[in-house]
CSV table of C-alpha atoms in Angstrom, one decimal:
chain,number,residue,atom,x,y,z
N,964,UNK,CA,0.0,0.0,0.0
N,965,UNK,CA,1.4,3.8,-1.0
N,966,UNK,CA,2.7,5.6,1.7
N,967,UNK,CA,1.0,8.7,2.6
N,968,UNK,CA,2.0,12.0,1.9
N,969,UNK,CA,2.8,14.9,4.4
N,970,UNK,CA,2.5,18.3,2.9
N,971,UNK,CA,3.4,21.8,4.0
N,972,UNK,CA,0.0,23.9,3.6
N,973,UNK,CA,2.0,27.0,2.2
N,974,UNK,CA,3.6,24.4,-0.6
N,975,UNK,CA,0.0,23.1,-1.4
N,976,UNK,CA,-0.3,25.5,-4.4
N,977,UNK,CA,2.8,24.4,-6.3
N,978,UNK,CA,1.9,20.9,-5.3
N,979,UNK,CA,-1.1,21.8,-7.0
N,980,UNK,CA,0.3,23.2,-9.9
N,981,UNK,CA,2.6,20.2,-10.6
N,982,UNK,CA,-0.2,17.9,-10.3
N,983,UNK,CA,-1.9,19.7,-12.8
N,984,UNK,CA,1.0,19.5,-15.0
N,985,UNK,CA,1.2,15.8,-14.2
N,986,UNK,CA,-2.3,15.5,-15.6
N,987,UNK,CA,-1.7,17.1,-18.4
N,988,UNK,CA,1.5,15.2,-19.2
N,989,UNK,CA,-0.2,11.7,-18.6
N,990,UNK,CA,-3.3,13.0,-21.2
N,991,UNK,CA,-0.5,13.5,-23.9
N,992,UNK,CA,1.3,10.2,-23.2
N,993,UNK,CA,-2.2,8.2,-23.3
N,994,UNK,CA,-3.8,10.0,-26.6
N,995,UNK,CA,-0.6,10.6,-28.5
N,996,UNK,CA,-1.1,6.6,-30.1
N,997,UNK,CA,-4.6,7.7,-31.2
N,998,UNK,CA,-3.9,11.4,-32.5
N,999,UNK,CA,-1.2,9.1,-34.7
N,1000,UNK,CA,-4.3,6.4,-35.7
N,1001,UNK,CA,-6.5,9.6,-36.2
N,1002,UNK,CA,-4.3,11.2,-38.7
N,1003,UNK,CA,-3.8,8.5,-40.6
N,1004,UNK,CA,-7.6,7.8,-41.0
N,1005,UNK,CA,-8.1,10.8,-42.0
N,1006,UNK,CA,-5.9,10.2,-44.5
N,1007,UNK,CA,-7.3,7.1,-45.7
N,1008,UNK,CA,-10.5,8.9,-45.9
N,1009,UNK,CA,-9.6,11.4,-47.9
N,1010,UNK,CA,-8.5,9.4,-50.3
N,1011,UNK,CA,-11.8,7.0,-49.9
N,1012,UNK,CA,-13.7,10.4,-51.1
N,1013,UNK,CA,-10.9,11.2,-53.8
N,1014,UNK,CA,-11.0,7.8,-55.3
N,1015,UNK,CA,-15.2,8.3,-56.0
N,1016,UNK,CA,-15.0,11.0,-58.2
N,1017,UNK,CA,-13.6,8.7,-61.1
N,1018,UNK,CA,-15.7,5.8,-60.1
N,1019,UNK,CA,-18.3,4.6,-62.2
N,1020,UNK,CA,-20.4,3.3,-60.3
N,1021,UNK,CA,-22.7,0.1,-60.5
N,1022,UNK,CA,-24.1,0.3,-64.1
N,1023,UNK,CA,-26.6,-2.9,-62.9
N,1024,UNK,CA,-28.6,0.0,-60.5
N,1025,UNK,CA,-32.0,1.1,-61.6
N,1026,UNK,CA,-31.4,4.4,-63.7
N,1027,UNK,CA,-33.4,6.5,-61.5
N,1028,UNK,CA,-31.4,6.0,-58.6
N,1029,UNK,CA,-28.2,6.1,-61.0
N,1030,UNK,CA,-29.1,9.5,-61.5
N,1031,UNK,CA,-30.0,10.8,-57.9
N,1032,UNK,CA,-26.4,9.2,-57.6
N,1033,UNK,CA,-25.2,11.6,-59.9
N,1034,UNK,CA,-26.8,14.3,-58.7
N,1035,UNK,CA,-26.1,13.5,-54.8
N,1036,UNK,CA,-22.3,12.8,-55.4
N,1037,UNK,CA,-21.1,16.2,-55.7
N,1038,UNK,CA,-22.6,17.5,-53.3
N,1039,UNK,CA,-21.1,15.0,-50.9
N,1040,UNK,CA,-17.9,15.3,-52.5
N,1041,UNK,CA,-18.2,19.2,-51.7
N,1042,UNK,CA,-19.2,18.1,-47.9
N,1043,UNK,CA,-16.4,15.9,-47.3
N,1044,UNK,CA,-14.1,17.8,-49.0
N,1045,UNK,CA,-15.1,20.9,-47.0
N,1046,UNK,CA,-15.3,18.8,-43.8
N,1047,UNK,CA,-12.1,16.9,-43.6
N,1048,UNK,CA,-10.1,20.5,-44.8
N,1049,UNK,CA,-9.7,20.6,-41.3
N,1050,UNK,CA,-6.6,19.1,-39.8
N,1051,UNK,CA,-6.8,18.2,-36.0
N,1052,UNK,CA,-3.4,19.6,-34.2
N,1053,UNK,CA,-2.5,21.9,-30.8
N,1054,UNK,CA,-2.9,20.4,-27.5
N,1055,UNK,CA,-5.0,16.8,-26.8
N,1056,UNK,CA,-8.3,18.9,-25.8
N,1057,UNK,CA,-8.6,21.0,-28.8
N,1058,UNK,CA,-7.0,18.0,-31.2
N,1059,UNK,CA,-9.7,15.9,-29.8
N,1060,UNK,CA,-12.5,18.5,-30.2
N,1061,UNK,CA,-11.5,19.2,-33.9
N,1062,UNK,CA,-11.5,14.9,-34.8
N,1063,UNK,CA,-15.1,15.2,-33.2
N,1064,UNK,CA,-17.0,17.8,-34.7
N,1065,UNK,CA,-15.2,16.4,-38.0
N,1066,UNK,CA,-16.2,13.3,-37.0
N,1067,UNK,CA,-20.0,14.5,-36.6
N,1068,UNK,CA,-19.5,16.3,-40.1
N,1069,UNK,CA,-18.6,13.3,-41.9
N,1070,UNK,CA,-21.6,11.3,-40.6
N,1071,UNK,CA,-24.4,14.0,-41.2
N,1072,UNK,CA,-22.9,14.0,-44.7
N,1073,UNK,CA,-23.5,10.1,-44.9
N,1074,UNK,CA,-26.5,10.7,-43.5
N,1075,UNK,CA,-27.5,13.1,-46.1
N,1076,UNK,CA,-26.3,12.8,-49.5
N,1077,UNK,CA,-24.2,9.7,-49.0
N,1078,UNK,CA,-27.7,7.5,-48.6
N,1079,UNK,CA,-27.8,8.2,-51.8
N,1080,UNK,CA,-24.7,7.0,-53.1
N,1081,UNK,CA,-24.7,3.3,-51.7
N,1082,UNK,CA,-26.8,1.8,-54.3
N,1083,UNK,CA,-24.3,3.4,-57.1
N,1084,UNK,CA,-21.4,2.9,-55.4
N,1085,UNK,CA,-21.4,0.4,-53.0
N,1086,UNK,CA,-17.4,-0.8,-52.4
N,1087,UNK,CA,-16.5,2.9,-52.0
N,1088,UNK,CA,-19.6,3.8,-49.8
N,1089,UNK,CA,-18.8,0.8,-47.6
N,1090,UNK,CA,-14.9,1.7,-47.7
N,1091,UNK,CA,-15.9,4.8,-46.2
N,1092,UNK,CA,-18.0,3.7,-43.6
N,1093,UNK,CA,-15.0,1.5,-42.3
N,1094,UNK,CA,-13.3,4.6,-42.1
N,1095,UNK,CA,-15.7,6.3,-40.1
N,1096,UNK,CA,-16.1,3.5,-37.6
N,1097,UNK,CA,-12.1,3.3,-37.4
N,1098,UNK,CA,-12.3,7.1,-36.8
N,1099,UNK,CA,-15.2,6.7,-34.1
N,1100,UNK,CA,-13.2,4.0,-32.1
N,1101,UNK,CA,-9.9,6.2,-31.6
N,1102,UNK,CA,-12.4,9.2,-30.9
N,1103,UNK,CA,-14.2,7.2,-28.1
N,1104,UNK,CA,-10.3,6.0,-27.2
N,1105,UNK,CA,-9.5,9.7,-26.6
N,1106,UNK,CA,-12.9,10.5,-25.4
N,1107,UNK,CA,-12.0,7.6,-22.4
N,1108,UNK,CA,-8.4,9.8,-21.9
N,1109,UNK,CA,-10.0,13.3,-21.8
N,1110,UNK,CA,-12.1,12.0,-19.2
N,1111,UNK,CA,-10.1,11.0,-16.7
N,1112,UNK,CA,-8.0,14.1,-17.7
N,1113,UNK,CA,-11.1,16.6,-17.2
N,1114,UNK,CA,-11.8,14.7,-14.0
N,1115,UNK,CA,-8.2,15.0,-12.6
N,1116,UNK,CA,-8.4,18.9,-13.2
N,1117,UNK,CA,-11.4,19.3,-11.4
N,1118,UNK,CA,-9.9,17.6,-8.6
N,1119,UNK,CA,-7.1,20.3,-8.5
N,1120,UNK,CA,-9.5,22.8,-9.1
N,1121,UNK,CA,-11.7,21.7,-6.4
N,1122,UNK,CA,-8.6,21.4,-3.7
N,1123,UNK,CA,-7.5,24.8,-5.1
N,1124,UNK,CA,-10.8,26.3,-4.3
N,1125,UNK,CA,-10.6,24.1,-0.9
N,1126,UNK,CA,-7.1,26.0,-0.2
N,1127,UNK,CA,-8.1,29.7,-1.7
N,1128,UNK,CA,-11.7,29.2,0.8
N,1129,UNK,CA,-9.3,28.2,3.5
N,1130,UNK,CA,-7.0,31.5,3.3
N,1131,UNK,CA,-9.5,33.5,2.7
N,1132,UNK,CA,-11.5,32.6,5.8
N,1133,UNK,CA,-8.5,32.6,7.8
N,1134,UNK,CA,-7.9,36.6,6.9
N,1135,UNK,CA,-11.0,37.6,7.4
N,1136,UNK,CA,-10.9,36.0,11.1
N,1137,UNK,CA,-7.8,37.9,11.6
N,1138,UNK,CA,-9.5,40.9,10.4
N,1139,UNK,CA,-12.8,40.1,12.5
N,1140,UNK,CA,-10.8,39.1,15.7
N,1141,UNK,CA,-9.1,42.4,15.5
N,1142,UNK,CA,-11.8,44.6,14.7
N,1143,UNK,CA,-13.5,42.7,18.2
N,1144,UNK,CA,-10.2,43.9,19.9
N,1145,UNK,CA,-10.9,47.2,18.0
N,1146,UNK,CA,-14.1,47.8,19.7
N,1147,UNK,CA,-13.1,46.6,23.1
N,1148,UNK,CA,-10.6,49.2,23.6
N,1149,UNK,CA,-13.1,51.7,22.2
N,1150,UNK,CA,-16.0,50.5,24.8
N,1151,UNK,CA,-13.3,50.5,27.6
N,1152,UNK,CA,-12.0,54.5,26.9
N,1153,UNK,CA,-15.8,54.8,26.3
N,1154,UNK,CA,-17.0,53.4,29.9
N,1155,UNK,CA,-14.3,55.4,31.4
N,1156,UNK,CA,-15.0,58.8,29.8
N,1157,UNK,CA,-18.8,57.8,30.8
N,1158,UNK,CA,-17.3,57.6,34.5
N,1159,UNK,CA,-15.6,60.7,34.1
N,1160,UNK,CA,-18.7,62.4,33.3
N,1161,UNK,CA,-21.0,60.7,35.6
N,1162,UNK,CA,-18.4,61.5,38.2
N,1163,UNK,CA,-18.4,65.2,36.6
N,1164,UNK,CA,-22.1,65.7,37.2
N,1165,UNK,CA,-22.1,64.1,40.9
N,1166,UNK,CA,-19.3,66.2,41.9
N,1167,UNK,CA,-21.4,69.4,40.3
N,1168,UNK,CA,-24.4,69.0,42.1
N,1169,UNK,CA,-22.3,69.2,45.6
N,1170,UNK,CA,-21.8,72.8,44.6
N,1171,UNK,CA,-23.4,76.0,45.9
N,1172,UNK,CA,-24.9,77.3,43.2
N,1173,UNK,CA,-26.1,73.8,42.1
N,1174,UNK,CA,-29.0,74.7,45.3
N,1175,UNK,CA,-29.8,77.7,43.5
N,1176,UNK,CA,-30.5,76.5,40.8
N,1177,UNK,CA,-33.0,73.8,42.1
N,1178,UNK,CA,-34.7,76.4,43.8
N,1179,UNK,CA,-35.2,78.6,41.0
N,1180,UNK,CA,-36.4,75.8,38.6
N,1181,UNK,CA,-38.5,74.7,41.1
N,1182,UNK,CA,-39.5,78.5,41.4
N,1183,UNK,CA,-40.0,78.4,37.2
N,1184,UNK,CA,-42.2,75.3,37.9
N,1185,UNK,CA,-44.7,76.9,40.0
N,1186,UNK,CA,-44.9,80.0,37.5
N,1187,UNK,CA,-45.5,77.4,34.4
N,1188,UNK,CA,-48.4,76.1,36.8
N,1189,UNK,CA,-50.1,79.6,37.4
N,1190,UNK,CA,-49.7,80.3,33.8
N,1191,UNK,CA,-51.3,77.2,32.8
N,1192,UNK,CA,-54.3,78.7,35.6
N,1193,UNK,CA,-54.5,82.0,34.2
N,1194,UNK,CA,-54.6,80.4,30.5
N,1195,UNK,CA,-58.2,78.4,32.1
N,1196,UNK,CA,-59.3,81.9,33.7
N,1197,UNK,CA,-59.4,83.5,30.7
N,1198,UNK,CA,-60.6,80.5,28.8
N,1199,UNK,CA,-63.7,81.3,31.2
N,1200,UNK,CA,-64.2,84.6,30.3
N,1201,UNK,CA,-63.8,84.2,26.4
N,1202,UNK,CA,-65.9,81.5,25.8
N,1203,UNK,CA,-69.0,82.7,26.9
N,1204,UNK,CA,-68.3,86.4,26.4
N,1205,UNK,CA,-67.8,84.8,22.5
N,1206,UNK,CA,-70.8,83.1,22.1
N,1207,UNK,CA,-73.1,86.1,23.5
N,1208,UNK,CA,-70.9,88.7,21.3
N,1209,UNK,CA,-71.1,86.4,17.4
N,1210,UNK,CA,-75.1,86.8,18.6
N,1211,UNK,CA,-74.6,90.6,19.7
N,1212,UNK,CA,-73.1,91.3,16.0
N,1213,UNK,CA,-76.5,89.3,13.9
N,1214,UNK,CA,-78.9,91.4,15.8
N,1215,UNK,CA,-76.8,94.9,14.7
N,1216,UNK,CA,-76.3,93.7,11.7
N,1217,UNK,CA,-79.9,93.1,11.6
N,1218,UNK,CA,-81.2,96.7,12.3
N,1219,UNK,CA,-78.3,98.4,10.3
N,1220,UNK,CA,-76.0,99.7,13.2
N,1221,UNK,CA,-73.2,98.6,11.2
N,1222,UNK,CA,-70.8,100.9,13.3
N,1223,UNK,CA,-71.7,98.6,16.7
N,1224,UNK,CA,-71.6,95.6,14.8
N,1225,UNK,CA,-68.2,96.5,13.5
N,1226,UNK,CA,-66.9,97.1,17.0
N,1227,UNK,CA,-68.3,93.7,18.2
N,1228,UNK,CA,-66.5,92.4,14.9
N,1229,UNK,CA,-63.1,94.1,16.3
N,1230,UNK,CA,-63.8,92.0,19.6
N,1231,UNK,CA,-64.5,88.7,18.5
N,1232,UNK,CA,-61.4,89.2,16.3
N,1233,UNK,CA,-59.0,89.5,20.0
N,1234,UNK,CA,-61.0,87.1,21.2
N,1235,UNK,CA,-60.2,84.7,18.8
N,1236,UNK,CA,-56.6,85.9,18.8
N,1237,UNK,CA,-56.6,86.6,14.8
N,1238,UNK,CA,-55.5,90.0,15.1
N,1239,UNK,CA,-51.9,91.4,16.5
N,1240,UNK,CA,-51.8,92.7,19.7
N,1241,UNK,CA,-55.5,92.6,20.6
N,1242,UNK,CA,-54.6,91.1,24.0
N,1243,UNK,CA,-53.7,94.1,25.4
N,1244,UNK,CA,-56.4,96.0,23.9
N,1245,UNK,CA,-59.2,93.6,24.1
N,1246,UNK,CA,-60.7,95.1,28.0
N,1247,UNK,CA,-61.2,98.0,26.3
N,1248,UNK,CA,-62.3,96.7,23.2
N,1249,UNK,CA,-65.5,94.9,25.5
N,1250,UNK,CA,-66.1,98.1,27.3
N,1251,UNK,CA,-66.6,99.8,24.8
N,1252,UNK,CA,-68.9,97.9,23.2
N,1253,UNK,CA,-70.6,96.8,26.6
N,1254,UNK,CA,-73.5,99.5,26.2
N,1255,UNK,CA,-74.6,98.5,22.9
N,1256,UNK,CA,-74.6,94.8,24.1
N,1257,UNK,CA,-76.4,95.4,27.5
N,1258,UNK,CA,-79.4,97.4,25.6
N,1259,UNK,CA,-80.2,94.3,22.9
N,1260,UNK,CA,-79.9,92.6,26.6
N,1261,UNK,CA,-82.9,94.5,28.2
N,1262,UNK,CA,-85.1,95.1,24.9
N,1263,UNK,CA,-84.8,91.1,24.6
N,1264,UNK,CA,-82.9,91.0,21.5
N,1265,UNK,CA,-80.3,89.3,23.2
N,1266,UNK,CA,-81.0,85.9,25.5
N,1267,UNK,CA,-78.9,85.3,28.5
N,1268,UNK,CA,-78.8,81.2,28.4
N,1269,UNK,CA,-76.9,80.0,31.4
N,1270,UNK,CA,-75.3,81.6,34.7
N,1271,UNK,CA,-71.7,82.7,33.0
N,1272,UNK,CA,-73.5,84.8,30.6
N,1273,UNK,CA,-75.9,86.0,33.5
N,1274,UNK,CA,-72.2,86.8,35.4
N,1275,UNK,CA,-70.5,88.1,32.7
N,1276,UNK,CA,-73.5,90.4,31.0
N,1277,UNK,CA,-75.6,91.8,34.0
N,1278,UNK,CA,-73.0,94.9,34.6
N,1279,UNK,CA,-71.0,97.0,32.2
N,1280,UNK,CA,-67.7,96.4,34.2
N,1281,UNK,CA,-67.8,93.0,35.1
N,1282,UNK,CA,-66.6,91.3,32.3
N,1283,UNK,CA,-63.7,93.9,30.9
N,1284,UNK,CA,-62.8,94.2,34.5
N,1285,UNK,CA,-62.4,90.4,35.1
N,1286,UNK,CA,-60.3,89.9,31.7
N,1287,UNK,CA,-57.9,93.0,32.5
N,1288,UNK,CA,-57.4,91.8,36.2
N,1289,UNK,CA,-56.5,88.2,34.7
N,1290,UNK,CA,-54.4,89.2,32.2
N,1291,UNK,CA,-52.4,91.3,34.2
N,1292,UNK,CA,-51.6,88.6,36.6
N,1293,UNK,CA,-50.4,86.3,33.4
N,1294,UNK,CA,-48.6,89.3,32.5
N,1295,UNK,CA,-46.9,89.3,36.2
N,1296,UNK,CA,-46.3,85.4,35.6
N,1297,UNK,CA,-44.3,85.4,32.3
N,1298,UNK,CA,-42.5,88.4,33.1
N,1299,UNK,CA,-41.0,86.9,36.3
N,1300,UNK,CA,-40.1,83.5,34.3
N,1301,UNK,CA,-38.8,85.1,32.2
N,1302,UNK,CA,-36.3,87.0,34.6
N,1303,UNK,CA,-36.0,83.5,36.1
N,1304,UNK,CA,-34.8,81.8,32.6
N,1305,UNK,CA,-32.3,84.6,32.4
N,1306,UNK,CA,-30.7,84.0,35.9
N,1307,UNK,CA,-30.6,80.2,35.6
N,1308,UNK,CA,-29.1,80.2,32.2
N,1309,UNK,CA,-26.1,82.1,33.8
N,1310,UNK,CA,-25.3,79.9,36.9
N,1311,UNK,CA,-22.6,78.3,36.0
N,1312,UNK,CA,-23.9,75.6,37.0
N,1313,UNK,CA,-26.0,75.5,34.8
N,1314,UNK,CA,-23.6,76.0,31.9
N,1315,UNK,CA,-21.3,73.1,32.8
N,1316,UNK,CA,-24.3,70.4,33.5
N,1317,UNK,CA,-25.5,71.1,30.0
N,1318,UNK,CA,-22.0,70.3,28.5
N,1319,UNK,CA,-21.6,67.4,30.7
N,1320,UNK,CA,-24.7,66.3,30.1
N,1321,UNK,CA,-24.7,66.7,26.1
N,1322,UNK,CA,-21.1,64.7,26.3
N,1323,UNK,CA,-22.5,62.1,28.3
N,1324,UNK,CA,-25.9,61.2,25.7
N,1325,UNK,CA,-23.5,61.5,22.3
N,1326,UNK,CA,-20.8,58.7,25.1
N,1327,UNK,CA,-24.0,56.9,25.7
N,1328,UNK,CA,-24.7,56.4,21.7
N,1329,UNK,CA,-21.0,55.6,20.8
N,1330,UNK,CA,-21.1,52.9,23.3
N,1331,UNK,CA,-24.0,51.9,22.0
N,1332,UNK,CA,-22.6,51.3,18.5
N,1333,UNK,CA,-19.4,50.3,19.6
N,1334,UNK,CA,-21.2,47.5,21.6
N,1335,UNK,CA,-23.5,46.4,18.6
N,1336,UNK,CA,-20.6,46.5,16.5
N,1337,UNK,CA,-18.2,44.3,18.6
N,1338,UNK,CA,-20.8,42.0,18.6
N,1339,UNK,CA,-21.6,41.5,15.4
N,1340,UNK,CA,-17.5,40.8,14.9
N,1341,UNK,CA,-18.3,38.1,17.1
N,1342,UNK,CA,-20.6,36.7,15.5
N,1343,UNK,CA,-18.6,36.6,12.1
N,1344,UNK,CA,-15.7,35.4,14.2
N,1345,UNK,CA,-18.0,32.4,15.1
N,1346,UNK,CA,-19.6,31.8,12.0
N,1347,UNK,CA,-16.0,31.7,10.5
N,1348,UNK,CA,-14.7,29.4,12.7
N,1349,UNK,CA,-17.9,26.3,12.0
N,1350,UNK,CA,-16.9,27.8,8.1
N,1351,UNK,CA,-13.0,27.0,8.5
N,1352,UNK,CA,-13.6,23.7,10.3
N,1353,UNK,CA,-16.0,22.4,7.5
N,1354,UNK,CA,-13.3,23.9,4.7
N,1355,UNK,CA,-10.7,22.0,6.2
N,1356,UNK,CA,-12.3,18.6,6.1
N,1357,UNK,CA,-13.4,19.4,2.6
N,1358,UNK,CA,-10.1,20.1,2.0
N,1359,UNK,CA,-8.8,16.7,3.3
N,1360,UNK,CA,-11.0,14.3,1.4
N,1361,UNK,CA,-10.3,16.9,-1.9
N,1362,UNK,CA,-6.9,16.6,-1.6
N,1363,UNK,CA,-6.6,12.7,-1.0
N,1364,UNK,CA,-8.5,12.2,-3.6
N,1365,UNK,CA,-6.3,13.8,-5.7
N,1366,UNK,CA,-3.2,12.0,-4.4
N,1367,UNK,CA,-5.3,9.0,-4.8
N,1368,UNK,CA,-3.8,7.9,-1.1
N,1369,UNK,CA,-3.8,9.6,2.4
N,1370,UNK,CA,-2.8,13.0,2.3
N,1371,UNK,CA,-1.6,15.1,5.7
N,1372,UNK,CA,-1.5,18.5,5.1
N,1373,UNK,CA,-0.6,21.0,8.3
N,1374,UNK,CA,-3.3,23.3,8.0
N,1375,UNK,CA,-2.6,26.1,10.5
N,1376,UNK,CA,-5.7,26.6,13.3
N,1377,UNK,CA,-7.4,29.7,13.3
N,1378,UNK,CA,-5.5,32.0,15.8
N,1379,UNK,CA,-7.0,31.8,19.5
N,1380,UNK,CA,-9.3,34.7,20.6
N,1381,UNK,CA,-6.8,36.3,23.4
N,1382,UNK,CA,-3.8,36.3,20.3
């Protein structure tokens, strides 16, 4: 039994190469005997088609089919002619592909015009049919060669494939693996600036200021909550004083006062906040158009429906009066938040927790992605790994078969994790 064979890995592809060339080598050896026989039949068979243009052919045939004869031979002297021009040479697989498709030439033309020669010209028909058959059998002797040559080659081309899969794997694992060590580093120098900043905004809110600052915001949040209260209180007064004024404005419209129905108009208009600067104006925008409003009231033009209208449109003053007392006080509000906003954005407390804080969220997000990518590296690291295993058996069996015995070849193992 054949010893096996011990291989470096890094020599694998000029073992391959010489293989090949072994393949190659044997395929000329084995087919050179039948290029020679093919040749020479070739030969023959020329001559076989030169020798039936001055034959004349079985006189004994029926005259019809002595003249299809006549007719059909030079056209298949043209054929062959044309068909055997063609002289196989250069290396076994184009040799072998030329004595084919002449091979397949000189049978369709036997098929074709030469079925109409054998009656006429039997010996030389049947002569060339020998011919063909010798030039068939060497063909299907090559075609036995070429094989096993084909097959060889794919073997090498599979183990080369097995060897190139193998490399490449191996580079991207180095390339994964360190792209994981990559990202570690970066989530480590990440986690510690995190620290730092954490540690920044503990160490800030131990400072004086940092009290001052609660107590304004806190301050801030108490004015945001009588805003939102004065916002309601005058959401009382409008509403109604709304409704009763778009009713106020019909009925002067109605009897042609278009100068108090123009007034209400001005009202509804600050009501409804679709004029600049109405807000200020609208108390006495309603006071002045209380009168008007107030006599519809009491010569029943005008209904009072429920008790805010009763509240808001028994007196001349108690409406105006309510809206300008109200909006005053939101007045008060804003202005002191205002003031507020201005002395907490210049604590510099207040500066430095921002910019800590902003650093921190865009530290959070780079850990973030440094995490997800590290761990997709992993993953590729571990999916390459099964991949590299499964390659290298492939690559065993590929290359034994090759050898056509037991092959060792010292792949190298992927490097360790920690390397």
């Amino acid at each position: 039994m054949e010893e096996g064979l011990e291989l470096s890995f890094d020599d694998l592809p000029a073992w391959l190469d010489a293989r090949e060339e072994e393949i190659g080598r044997r395929l000329s050896d084995a087919v050179r005997p039948s290029e020679e026989a093919i040749g020479g039949t070739l030969d023959h068979l020329r001559e076989a088609v030169a020798r039936m243009e001055t034959a004349e052919g079985d006189e004994e045939v029926h005259p019809r089919l002595r003249d299809i004869s006549k007719k059909a031979l030079p056209l298949f002297m043209k054929s062959m002619t044309q068909i055997l021009s063609r002289e196989p040479s250069g290396d076994p697989e184009t040799f072998y592909a030329t004595a084919v498709e002449t091979l397949k030439g000189v049978l369709k033309a036997m098929k074709g015009q030469g079925k109409y020669l054998s009656s006429a010209y039997p010996d030389e028909m049947k002569e060339i049919r020998t011919v063909a058959k010798d030039l068939g059998r060497e063909i299907n002797t090559m075609t036995e060669a070429i094989t096993r040559a084909r097959e060889g080659r794919q073997q090498v081309e599979d183990a080369r494939k097995s060897y190139e899969s193998l490399v490449r794997i191996r580079e991207e694992h180095v390339a994964a693996a360190g792209q994981v060590r990559e990202c570690g580093t970066a989530l480590a120098e990440a986690e510690r600036t995190i620290r730092e900043a954490e540690e920044g905004l503990a160490a800030l809110k131990l400072r004086p200021e940092y009290t001052r600052k609660h107590e304004i915001e806190e301050r801030m949040r108490e004015l945001d909550a009588l805003d939102t209260e004065t916002g309601r209180e005058i959401a009382a007064f409008r509403t109604p004083a709304i409704h009763l004024f778009r009713k106020a404005e019909k009925v002067a419209g109605k009897v042609g006062d278009t100068a108090t129905a123009a007034a209400i108009g001005r009202v509804l208009d600050a009501c409804t906040g679709s004029l600049p600067d109405d807000e200020e104006d609208l108390p006495d925008l309603i006071e002045a158009v209380m009168p008007a409003t107030l006599a519809m009231i009491r010569q029943g033009d005008l209904l009072l429906k429920n008790q805010d209208e009763v509240r808001l449109f028994s007196d001349p003053d108690t409406l105006p009066a309510g809206i300008r007392r109200v909006l005053h006080r939101q007045r008060e509000v804003r202005e002191q938040r205002a003031a507020l906003e201005t002395t907490h954005a210049a604590l510099p407390g207040v500066l430095d927790e921002q910019r800590l804080l902003a650093a921190l969220a865009e530290l959070r997000r780079e850990h973030v992605a440094k995490s997800a990518a590290r761990t997709r590296a992993e993953n590729l690291r571990e999916i390459l790994q099964t991949s590299y295993a499964a390659e290298r058996e492939k690559f065993s069996s590929r290359t034994a078969a090759l050898a056509g015995r037991e092959v060792e070849v010292d792949v190298p193992d992927l490097p360790s994790p920690a390397s």
